[in-house]
């Protein structure tokens, strides 16, 4: 049986927007799916080695709640995703080279490639 293809897009870098794409990517990869996690120009900061997730205005309580529940950090989730074989991509449209400061493996891809992959995927989600 062919493995399922899952494309997940991280569209924003606010705290409440960073966890869902990582959790879905990790969950899908743990079932053996071929997973691509794409970061938009507004989500690319999640890959930054010095990323500090800040909640959106009015959702400041989330930072304390995640801390109180001892939620896994974004950095640790990124490492788990890498270890499970999640492929990190960044569409090359208007993302300058120096915008991405990360030791994590990622590749720049044409936006057209990403759209074609999403169209052919078994599941495509974005947050």
mmCIF file of N, CA and C in Angstrom:
data_model
loop_
_atom_site.group_PDB
_atom_site.id
_atom_site.type_symbol
_atom_site.label_atom_id
_atom_site.label_comp_id
_atom_site.label_asym_id
_atom_site.label_seq_id
_atom_site.Cartn_x
_atom_site.Cartn_y
_atom_site.Cartn_z
ATOM 1 N N UNK A 1 0.838 -1.177 0.000
ATOM 2 C CA UNK A 1 0.000 0.000 0.000
ATOM 3 C C UNK A 1 0.885 1.242 0.000
ATOM 4 N N UNK A 2 0.564 2.194 -0.857
ATOM 5 C CA UNK A 2 1.320 3.435 -0.925
ATOM 6 C C UNK A 2 1.076 4.261 0.321
ATOM 7 N N UNK A 3 2.130 4.971 0.744
ATOM 8 C CA UNK A 3 1.948 5.835 1.909
ATOM 9 C C UNK A 3 1.125 7.056 1.503
ATOM 10 N N UNK A 4 0.421 7.575 2.442
ATOM 11 C CA UNK A 4 -0.391 8.769 2.214
ATOM 12 C C UNK A 4 0.506 9.997 2.161
ATOM 13 N N UNK A 5 0.099 10.984 1.390
ATOM 14 C CA UNK A 5 0.836 12.238 1.314
ATOM 15 C C UNK A 5 0.025 13.309 2.035
ATOM 16 N N UNK A 6 0.695 14.006 2.945
ATOM 17 C CA UNK A 6 0.060 15.056 3.737
ATOM 18 C C UNK A 6 0.878 16.333 3.568
ATOM 19 N N UNK A 7 0.189 17.418 3.215
ATOM 20 C CA UNK A 7 0.818 18.726 3.104
ATOM 21 C C UNK A 7 0.187 19.630 4.164
ATOM 22 N N UNK A 8 1.032 20.217 4.986
ATOM 23 C CA UNK A 8 0.573 21.108 6.046
ATOM 24 C C UNK A 8 1.265 22.452 5.841
ATOM 25 N N UNK A 9 0.487 23.522 5.928
ATOM 26 C CA UNK A 9 1.072 24.865 5.795
ATOM 27 C C UNK A 9 0.940 25.630 7.106
ATOM 28 N N UNK A 10 2.065 26.183 7.543
ATOM 29 C CA UNK A 10 2.086 27.077 8.695
ATOM 30 C C UNK A 10 2.054 28.497 8.141
ATOM 31 N N UNK A 11 0.919 29.151 8.291
ATOM 32 C CA UNK A 11 0.740 30.473 7.688
ATOM 33 C C UNK A 11 1.123 31.630 8.598
ATOM 34 N N UNK A 12 1.142 31.391 9.910
ATOM 35 C CA UNK A 12 1.420 32.467 10.865
ATOM 36 C C UNK A 12 2.332 31.954 11.959
ATOM 37 N N UNK A 13 2.971 32.875 12.668
ATOM 38 C CA UNK A 13 3.901 32.467 13.722
ATOM 39 C C UNK A 13 3.418 32.790 15.136
ATOM 40 N N UNK A 14 2.161 33.193 15.292
ATOM 41 C CA UNK A 14 1.645 33.413 16.638
ATOM 42 C C UNK A 14 1.601 32.079 17.377
ATOM 43 N N UNK A 15 1.649 32.147 18.687
ATOM 44 C CA UNK A 15 1.681 30.952 19.518
ATOM 45 C C UNK A 15 0.574 29.961 19.154
ATOM 46 N N UNK A 16 -0.656 30.466 19.038
ATOM 47 C CA UNK A 16 -1.786 29.568 18.773
ATOM 48 C C UNK A 16 -1.788 29.026 17.343
ATOM 49 N N UNK A 17 -0.973 29.615 16.473
ATOM 50 C CA UNK A 17 -0.878 29.153 15.087
ATOM 51 C C UNK A 17 0.319 28.248 14.850
ATOM 52 N N UNK A 18 1.249 28.199 15.793
ATOM 53 C CA UNK A 18 2.469 27.406 15.609
ATOM 54 C C UNK A 18 2.271 25.939 15.978
ATOM 55 N N UNK A 19 1.489 25.661 16.994
ATOM 56 C CA UNK A 19 1.328 24.276 17.454
ATOM 57 C C UNK A 19 0.534 23.381 16.492
ATOM 58 N N UNK A 20 -0.613 23.811 15.959
ATOM 59 C CA UNK A 20 -1.406 22.894 15.123
ATOM 60 C C UNK A 20 -0.667 22.298 13.925
ATOM 61 N N UNK A 21 0.065 23.089 13.116
ATOM 62 C CA UNK A 21 0.731 22.455 11.980
ATOM 63 C C UNK A 21 1.805 21.459 12.412
ATOM 64 N N UNK A 22 2.475 21.757 13.516
ATOM 65 C CA UNK A 22 3.489 20.826 14.010
ATOM 66 C C UNK A 22 2.852 19.546 14.540
ATOM 67 N N UNK A 23 1.783 19.685 15.308
ATOM 68 C CA UNK A 23 1.120 18.505 15.860
ATOM 69 C C UNK A 23 0.538 17.612 14.763
ATOM 70 N N UNK A 24 -0.077 18.202 13.763
ATOM 71 C CA UNK A 24 -0.637 17.401 12.668
ATOM 72 C C UNK A 24 0.472 16.739 11.856
ATOM 73 N N UNK A 25 1.539 17.470 11.597
ATOM 74 C CA UNK A 25 2.665 16.904 10.847
ATOM 75 C C UNK A 25 3.269 15.713 11.583
ATOM 76 N N UNK A 26 3.485 15.865 12.866
ATOM 77 C CA UNK A 26 4.060 14.778 13.669
ATOM 78 C C UNK A 26 3.109 13.591 13.723
ATOM 79 N N UNK A 27 1.826 13.863 13.934
ATOM 80 C CA UNK A 27 0.842 12.775 13.972
ATOM 81 C C UNK A 27 0.785 12.006 12.666
ATOM 82 N N UNK A 28 0.767 12.730 11.557
ATOM 83 C CA UNK A 28 0.705 12.080 10.246
ATOM 84 C C UNK A 28 1.983 11.296 9.964
ATOM 85 N N UNK A 29 3.132 11.890 10.281
ATOM 86 C CA UNK A 29 4.404 11.202 10.042
ATOM 87 C C UNK A 29 4.524 9.950 10.899
ATOM 88 N N UNK A 30 3.972 9.987 12.101
ATOM 89 C CA UNK A 30 4.060 8.814 12.981
ATOM 90 C C UNK A 30 3.227 7.644 12.467
ATOM 91 N N UNK A 31 2.308 7.910 11.545
ATOM 92 C CA UNK A 31 1.523 6.824 10.948
ATOM 93 C C UNK A 31 2.150 6.322 9.648
ATOM 94 N N UNK A 32 3.287 6.905 9.290
ATOM 95 C CA UNK A 32 3.979 6.483 8.077
ATOM 96 C C UNK A 32 3.689 7.330 6.857
ATOM 97 N N UNK A 33 2.933 8.395 7.031
ATOM 98 C CA UNK A 33 2.620 9.265 5.889
ATOM 99 C C UNK A 33 3.862 10.044 5.462
ATOM 100 N N UNK A 34 3.881 10.400 4.190
ATOM 101 C CA UNK A 34 4.900 11.274 3.629
ATOM 102 C C UNK A 34 4.414 12.697 3.889
ATOM 103 N N UNK A 35 5.111 13.430 4.751
ATOM 104 C CA UNK A 35 4.621 14.732 5.217
ATOM 105 C C UNK A 35 5.546 15.857 4.775
ATOM 106 N N UNK A 36 4.931 16.898 4.221
ATOM 107 C CA UNK A 36 5.631 18.131 3.888
ATOM 108 C C UNK A 36 5.012 19.232 4.735
ATOM 109 N N UNK A 37 5.859 19.922 5.493
ATOM 110 C CA UNK A 37 5.414 21.063 6.290
ATOM 111 C C UNK A 37 5.991 22.310 5.641
ATOM 112 N N UNK A 38 5.101 23.133 5.098
ATOM 113 C CA UNK A 38 5.507 24.347 4.386
ATOM 114 C C UNK A 38 5.277 25.561 5.282
ATOM 115 N N UNK A 39 6.207 26.490 5.219
ATOM 116 C CA UNK A 39 6.138 27.707 6.023
ATOM 117 C C UNK A 39 5.993 28.911 5.108
ATOM 118 N N UNK A 40 4.913 29.667 5.287
ATOM 119 C CA UNK A 40 4.715 30.882 4.495
ATOM 120 C C UNK A 40 5.632 31.982 5.012
ATOM 121 N N UNK A 41 5.627 33.120 4.328
ATOM 122 C CA UNK A 41 6.471 34.234 4.771
ATOM 123 C C UNK A 41 6.068 34.731 6.145
ATOM 124 N N UNK A 42 4.821 34.510 6.560
ATOM 125 C CA UNK A 42 4.385 34.903 7.901
ATOM 126 C C UNK A 42 4.554 33.785 8.920
ATOM 127 N N UNK A 43 4.866 32.587 8.450
ATOM 128 C CA UNK A 43 5.075 31.460 9.357
ATOM 129 C C UNK A 43 6.521 31.033 9.461
ATOM 130 N N UNK A 44 7.372 31.619 8.633
ATOM 131 C CA UNK A 44 8.772 31.203 8.551
ATOM 132 C C UNK A 44 9.525 31.391 9.862
ATOM 133 N N UNK A 45 9.084 32.326 10.679
ATOM 134 C CA UNK A 45 9.782 32.573 11.948
ATOM 135 C C UNK A 45 9.770 31.352 12.860
ATOM 136 N N UNK A 46 8.828 30.455 12.673
ATOM 137 C CA UNK A 46 8.773 29.241 13.491
ATOM 138 C C UNK A 46 10.068 28.438 13.338
ATOM 139 N N UNK A 47 10.671 28.483 12.170
ATOM 140 C CA UNK A 47 11.925 27.760 11.929
ATOM 141 C C UNK A 47 13.143 28.458 12.518
ATOM 142 N N UNK A 48 13.001 29.732 12.883
ATOM 143 C CA UNK A 48 14.128 30.508 13.392
ATOM 144 C C UNK A 48 14.636 29.898 14.692
ATOM 145 N N UNK A 49 15.951 29.761 14.797
ATOM 146 C CA UNK A 49 16.558 29.173 15.991
ATOM 147 C C UNK A 49 16.251 29.958 17.267
ATOM 148 N N UNK A 50 15.907 31.230 17.131
ATOM 149 C CA UNK A 50 15.631 32.077 18.294
ATOM 150 C C UNK A 50 14.146 32.448 18.401
ATOM 151 N N UNK A 51 13.296 31.647 17.785
ATOM 152 C CA UNK A 51 11.860 31.921 17.768
ATOM 153 C C UNK A 51 11.275 31.846 19.177
ATOM 154 N N UNK A 52 10.562 32.875 19.542
ATOM 155 C CA UNK A 52 9.813 32.897 20.802
ATOM 156 C C UNK A 52 8.350 33.087 20.428
ATOM 157 N N UNK A 53 7.531 32.059 20.654
ATOM 158 C CA UNK A 53 6.116 32.175 20.273
ATOM 159 C C UNK A 53 5.379 33.166 21.159
ATOM 160 N N UNK A 54 4.733 34.121 20.518
ATOM 161 C CA UNK A 54 3.960 35.143 21.222
ATOM 162 C C UNK A 54 2.512 34.998 20.795
ATOM 163 N N UNK A 55 1.601 34.916 21.765
ATOM 164 C CA UNK A 55 0.186 34.783 21.397
ATOM 165 C C UNK A 55 -0.377 36.061 20.793
ATOM 166 N N UNK A 56 -1.443 35.896 20.026
ATOM 167 C CA UNK A 56 -2.145 37.047 19.462
ATOM 168 C C UNK A 56 -2.772 37.870 20.585
ATOM 169 N N UNK A 57 -3.047 39.123 20.289
ATOM 170 C CA UNK A 57 -3.685 40.005 21.261
ATOM 171 C C UNK A 57 -5.008 39.391 21.712
ATOM 172 N N UNK A 58 -5.199 39.359 22.997
ATOM 173 C CA UNK A 58 -6.407 38.779 23.568
ATOM 174 C C UNK A 58 -6.258 37.304 23.916
ATOM 175 N N UNK A 59 -5.141 36.697 23.521
ATOM 176 C CA UNK A 59 -4.923 35.272 23.811
ATOM 177 C C UNK A 59 -3.654 35.068 24.634
ATOM 178 N N UNK A 60 -3.274 36.087 25.406
ATOM 179 C CA UNK A 60 -2.060 36.037 26.199
ATOM 180 C C UNK A 60 -2.088 34.901 27.218
ATOM 181 N N UNK A 61 -3.263 34.503 27.665
ATOM 182 C CA UNK A 61 -3.409 33.436 28.646
ATOM 183 C C UNK A 61 -2.840 32.108 28.141
ATOM 184 N N UNK A 62 -2.751 31.948 26.812
ATOM 185 C CA UNK A 62 -2.265 30.691 26.253
ATOM 186 C C UNK A 62 -0.836 30.373 26.668
ATOM 187 N N UNK A 63 0.010 31.375 26.734
ATOM 188 C CA UNK A 63 1.401 31.149 27.117
ATOM 189 C C UNK A 63 1.471 30.547 28.516
ATOM 190 N N UNK A 64 0.705 31.097 29.437
ATOM 191 C CA UNK A 64 0.692 30.556 30.802
ATOM 192 C C UNK A 64 0.069 29.170 30.845
ATOM 193 N N UNK A 65 -0.995 28.970 30.109
ATOM 194 C CA UNK A 65 -1.660 27.665 30.099
ATOM 195 C C UNK A 65 -0.724 26.583 29.576
ATOM 196 N N UNK A 66 -0.033 26.860 28.480
ATOM 197 C CA UNK A 66 0.900 25.875 27.925
ATOM 198 C C UNK A 66 2.028 25.580 28.906
ATOM 199 N N UNK A 67 2.489 26.625 29.580
ATOM 200 C CA UNK A 67 3.529 26.438 30.591
ATOM 201 C C UNK A 67 3.002 25.611 31.754
ATOM 202 N N UNK A 68 1.798 25.929 32.240
ATOM 203 C CA UNK A 68 1.197 25.195 33.361
ATOM 204 C C UNK A 68 0.996 23.721 33.028
ATOM 205 N N UNK A 69 0.636 23.430 31.776
ATOM 206 C CA UNK A 69 0.421 22.046 31.357
ATOM 207 C C UNK A 69 1.704 21.359 30.900
ATOM 208 N N UNK A 70 2.819 22.103 30.980
ATOM 209 C CA UNK A 70 4.126 21.583 30.572
ATOM 210 C C UNK A 70 4.103 21.052 29.135
ATOM 211 N N UNK A 71 3.504 21.852 28.250
ATOM 212 C CA UNK A 71 3.426 21.498 26.834
ATOM 213 C C UNK A 71 4.831 21.448 26.240
ATOM 214 N N UNK A 72 5.017 20.578 25.301
ATOM 215 C CA UNK A 72 6.289 20.458 24.597
ATOM 216 C C UNK A 72 6.582 21.769 23.877
ATOM 217 N N UNK A 73 7.834 22.182 23.887
ATOM 218 C CA UNK A 73 8.197 23.444 23.246
ATOM 219 C C UNK A 73 8.144 23.309 21.728
ATOM 220 N N UNK A 74 8.032 24.438 21.062
ATOM 221 C CA UNK A 74 8.037 24.465 19.594
ATOM 222 C C UNK A 74 9.348 23.872 19.075
ATOM 223 N N UNK A 75 10.456 24.245 19.681
ATOM 224 C CA UNK A 75 11.754 23.712 19.262
ATOM 225 C C UNK A 75 11.822 22.200 19.362
ATOM 226 N N UNK A 76 11.290 21.656 20.463
ATOM 227 C CA UNK A 76 11.283 20.197 20.622
ATOM 228 C C UNK A 76 10.369 19.534 19.598
ATOM 229 N N UNK A 77 9.223 20.157 19.317
ATOM 230 C CA UNK A 77 8.326 19.597 18.300
ATOM 231 C C UNK A 77 8.979 19.609 16.917
ATOM 232 N N UNK A 78 9.710 20.673 16.601
ATOM 233 C CA UNK A 78 10.423 20.720 15.328
ATOM 234 C C UNK A 78 11.436 19.582 15.241
ATOM 235 N N UNK A 79 12.147 19.314 16.335
ATOM 236 C CA UNK A 79 13.120 18.215 16.350
ATOM 237 C C UNK A 79 12.445 16.866 16.167
ATOM 238 N N UNK A 80 11.321 16.666 16.827
ATOM 239 C CA UNK A 80 10.583 15.415 16.666
ATOM 240 C C UNK A 80 10.143 15.254 15.212
ATOM 241 N N UNK A 81 9.648 16.338 14.615
ATOM 242 C CA UNK A 81 9.213 16.289 13.218
ATOM 243 C C UNK A 81 10.369 15.886 12.304
ATOM 244 N N UNK A 82 11.527 16.489 12.517
ATOM 245 C CA UNK A 82 12.711 16.143 11.713
ATOM 246 C C UNK A 82 13.038 14.667 11.877
ATOM 247 N N UNK A 83 13.032 14.186 13.112
ATOM 248 C CA UNK A 83 13.362 12.780 13.383
ATOM 249 C C UNK A 83 12.365 11.818 12.760
ATOM 250 N N UNK A 84 11.127 12.264 12.571
ATOM 251 C CA UNK A 84 10.104 11.416 11.937
ATOM 252 C C UNK A 84 10.115 11.531 10.417
ATOM 253 N N UNK A 85 10.987 12.380 9.890
ATOM 254 C CA UNK A 85 11.104 12.500 8.440
ATOM 255 C C UNK A 85 10.225 13.545 7.799
ATOM 256 N N UNK A 86 9.651 14.441 8.603
ATOM 257 C CA UNK A 86 8.854 15.526 8.027
ATOM 258 C C UNK A 86 9.790 16.412 7.212
ATOM 259 N N UNK A 87 9.369 16.731 6.024
ATOM 260 C CA UNK A 87 10.164 17.558 5.110
ATOM 261 C C UNK A 87 9.711 19.008 5.252
ATOM 262 N N UNK A 88 10.626 19.896 5.620
ATOM 263 C CA UNK A 88 10.324 21.315 5.769
ATOM 264 C C UNK A 88 10.628 22.030 4.461
ATOM 265 N N UNK A 89 9.654 22.787 3.965
ATOM 266 C CA UNK A 89 9.869 23.563 2.742
ATOM 267 C C UNK A 89 9.395 24.994 2.941
ATOM 268 N N UNK A 90 10.005 25.869 2.159
ATOM 269 C CA UNK A 90 9.643 27.285 2.169
ATOM 270 C C UNK A 90 9.461 27.696 0.718
ATOM 271 N N UNK A 91 8.248 28.132 0.345
ATOM 272 C CA UNK A 91 8.083 28.635 -1.030
ATOM 273 C C UNK A 91 9.023 29.811 -1.252
ATOM 274 N N UNK A 92 9.674 29.835 -2.389
ATOM 275 C CA UNK A 92 10.699 30.842 -2.629
ATOM 276 C C UNK A 92 10.151 32.226 -2.932
ATOM 277 N N UNK A 93 8.839 32.353 -3.014
ATOM 278 C CA UNK A 93 8.264 33.652 -3.340
ATOM 279 C C UNK A 93 8.517 34.632 -2.190
ATOM 280 N N UNK A 94 9.184 35.681 -2.490
ATOM 281 C CA UNK A 94 9.541 36.809 -1.622
ATOM 282 C C UNK A 94 10.004 36.468 -0.207
ATOM 283 N N UNK A 95 10.754 35.386 -0.044
ATOM 284 C CA UNK A 95 11.396 35.095 1.232
ATOM 285 C C UNK A 95 12.906 35.231 1.009
ATOM 286 N N UNK A 96 13.491 36.354 1.446
ATOM 287 C CA UNK A 96 14.925 36.556 1.224
ATOM 288 C C UNK A 96 15.762 35.524 1.975
ATOM 289 N N UNK A 97 16.933 35.219 1.450
ATOM 290 C CA UNK A 97 17.842 34.236 2.052
ATOM 291 C C UNK A 97 18.112 34.542 3.520
ATOM 292 N N UNK A 98 18.394 35.801 3.846
ATOM 293 C CA UNK A 98 18.766 36.139 5.211
ATOM 294 C C UNK A 98 17.577 36.162 6.177
ATOM 295 N N UNK A 99 16.365 35.943 5.682
ATOM 296 C CA UNK A 99 15.171 35.923 6.535
ATOM 297 C C UNK A 99 15.112 34.641 7.359
ATOM 298 N N UNK A 100 15.737 33.579 6.865
ATOM 299 C CA UNK A 100 15.647 32.281 7.512
ATOM 300 C C UNK A 100 16.946 31.990 8.253
ATOM 301 N N UNK A 101 16.871 31.966 9.583
ATOM 302 C CA UNK A 101 18.031 31.687 10.418
ATOM 303 C C UNK A 101 17.735 30.397 11.175
ATOM 304 N N UNK A 102 18.121 29.274 10.580
ATOM 305 C CA UNK A 102 17.770 27.992 11.170
ATOM 306 C C UNK A 102 18.833 26.942 10.897
ATOM 307 N N UNK A 103 19.056 26.112 11.885
ATOM 308 C CA UNK A 103 19.926 24.954 11.696
ATOM 309 C C UNK A 103 19.119 23.740 11.263
ATOM 310 N N UNK A 104 17.818 23.857 11.249
ATOM 311 C CA UNK A 104 16.962 22.755 10.833
ATOM 312 C C UNK A 104 17.028 22.590 9.316
ATOM 313 N N UNK A 105 16.891 21.358 8.847
ATOM 314 C CA UNK A 105 16.932 21.151 7.393
ATOM 315 C C UNK A 105 15.640 21.631 6.737
ATOM 316 N N UNK A 106 15.779 22.522 5.782
ATOM 317 C CA UNK A 106 14.630 22.980 5.006
ATOM 318 C C UNK A 106 15.108 23.255 3.607
ATOM 319 N N UNK A 107 14.177 23.284 2.685
ATOM 320 C CA UNK A 107 14.537 23.611 1.311
ATOM 321 C C UNK A 107 13.574 24.642 0.760
ATOM 322 N N UNK A 108 14.103 25.493 -0.089
ATOM 323 C CA UNK A 108 13.251 26.458 -0.782
ATOM 324 C C UNK A 108 12.725 25.772 -2.032
ATOM 325 N N UNK A 109 11.446 25.944 -2.264
ATOM 326 C CA UNK A 109 10.808 25.329 -3.428
ATOM 327 C C UNK A 109 9.991 26.384 -4.163
ATOM 328 N N UNK A 110 9.786 26.193 -5.462
ATOM 329 C CA UNK A 110 8.906 27.118 -6.178
ATOM 330 C C UNK A 110 7.476 26.996 -5.651
ATOM 331 N N UNK A 111 6.785 28.099 -5.598
ATOM 332 C CA UNK A 111 5.395 28.085 -5.141
ATOM 333 C C UNK A 111 4.563 27.121 -5.988
ATOM 334 N N UNK A 112 4.824 27.074 -7.277
ATOM 335 C CA UNK A 112 4.083 26.174 -8.172
ATOM 336 C C UNK A 112 4.259 24.719 -7.733
ATOM 337 N N UNK A 113 5.466 24.345 -7.314
ATOM 338 C CA UNK A 113 5.713 22.985 -6.846
ATOM 339 C C UNK A 113 4.827 22.678 -5.634
ATOM 340 N N UNK A 114 4.800 23.619 -4.688
ATOM 341 C CA UNK A 114 4.007 23.421 -3.477
ATOM 342 C C UNK A 114 2.524 23.288 -3.807
ATOM 343 N N UNK A 115 2.023 24.119 -4.686
ATOM 344 C CA UNK A 115 0.607 24.049 -5.072
ATOM 345 C C UNK A 115 0.285 22.719 -5.755
ATOM 346 N N UNK A 116 1.182 22.233 -6.601
ATOM 347 C CA UNK A 116 0.979 20.938 -7.252
ATOM 348 C C UNK A 116 0.991 19.798 -6.239
ATOM 349 N N UNK A 117 1.913 19.863 -5.281
ATOM 350 C CA UNK A 117 1.973 18.839 -4.232
ATOM 351 C C UNK A 117 0.685 18.854 -3.401
ATOM 352 N N UNK A 118 0.207 20.042 -3.065
ATOM 353 C CA UNK A 118 -1.019 20.150 -2.277
ATOM 354 C C UNK A 118 -2.216 19.588 -3.046
ATOM 355 N N UNK A 119 -2.270 19.846 -4.343
ATOM 356 C CA UNK A 119 -3.377 19.353 -5.158
ATOM 357 C C UNK A 119 -3.376 17.833 -5.255
ATOM 358 N N UNK A 120 -2.192 17.222 -5.202
ATOM 359 C CA UNK A 120 -2.080 15.774 -5.347
ATOM 360 C C UNK A 120 -2.087 15.045 -3.996
ATOM 361 N N UNK A 121 -2.105 15.783 -2.898
ATOM 362 C CA UNK A 121 -2.001 15.178 -1.562
ATOM 363 C C UNK A 121 -3.314 14.516 -1.160
ATOM 364 N N UNK A 122 -3.176 13.552 -0.256
ATOM 365 C CA UNK A 122 -4.355 12.918 0.334
ATOM 366 C C UNK A 122 -5.005 13.840 1.352
ATOM 367 N N UNK A 123 -4.175 14.683 1.965
ATOM 368 C CA UNK A 123 -4.684 15.653 2.937
ATOM 369 C C UNK A 123 -3.864 16.918 2.816
ATOM 370 N N UNK A 124 -4.550 18.055 2.750
ATOM 371 C CA UNK A 124 -3.893 19.359 2.745
ATOM 372 C C UNK A 124 -4.599 20.234 3.763
ATOM 373 N N UNK A 125 -3.828 20.723 4.735
ATOM 374 C CA UNK A 125 -4.392 21.606 5.769
ATOM 375 C C UNK A 125 -3.479 22.803 5.962
ATOM 376 N N UNK A 126 -4.048 23.881 6.418
ATOM 377 C CA UNK A 126 -3.250 25.070 6.709
ATOM 378 C C UNK A 126 -3.780 25.754 7.945
ATOM 379 N N UNK A 127 -2.862 26.411 8.652
ATOM 380 C CA UNK A 127 -3.192 27.113 9.893
ATOM 381 C C UNK A 127 -2.558 28.473 9.897
#
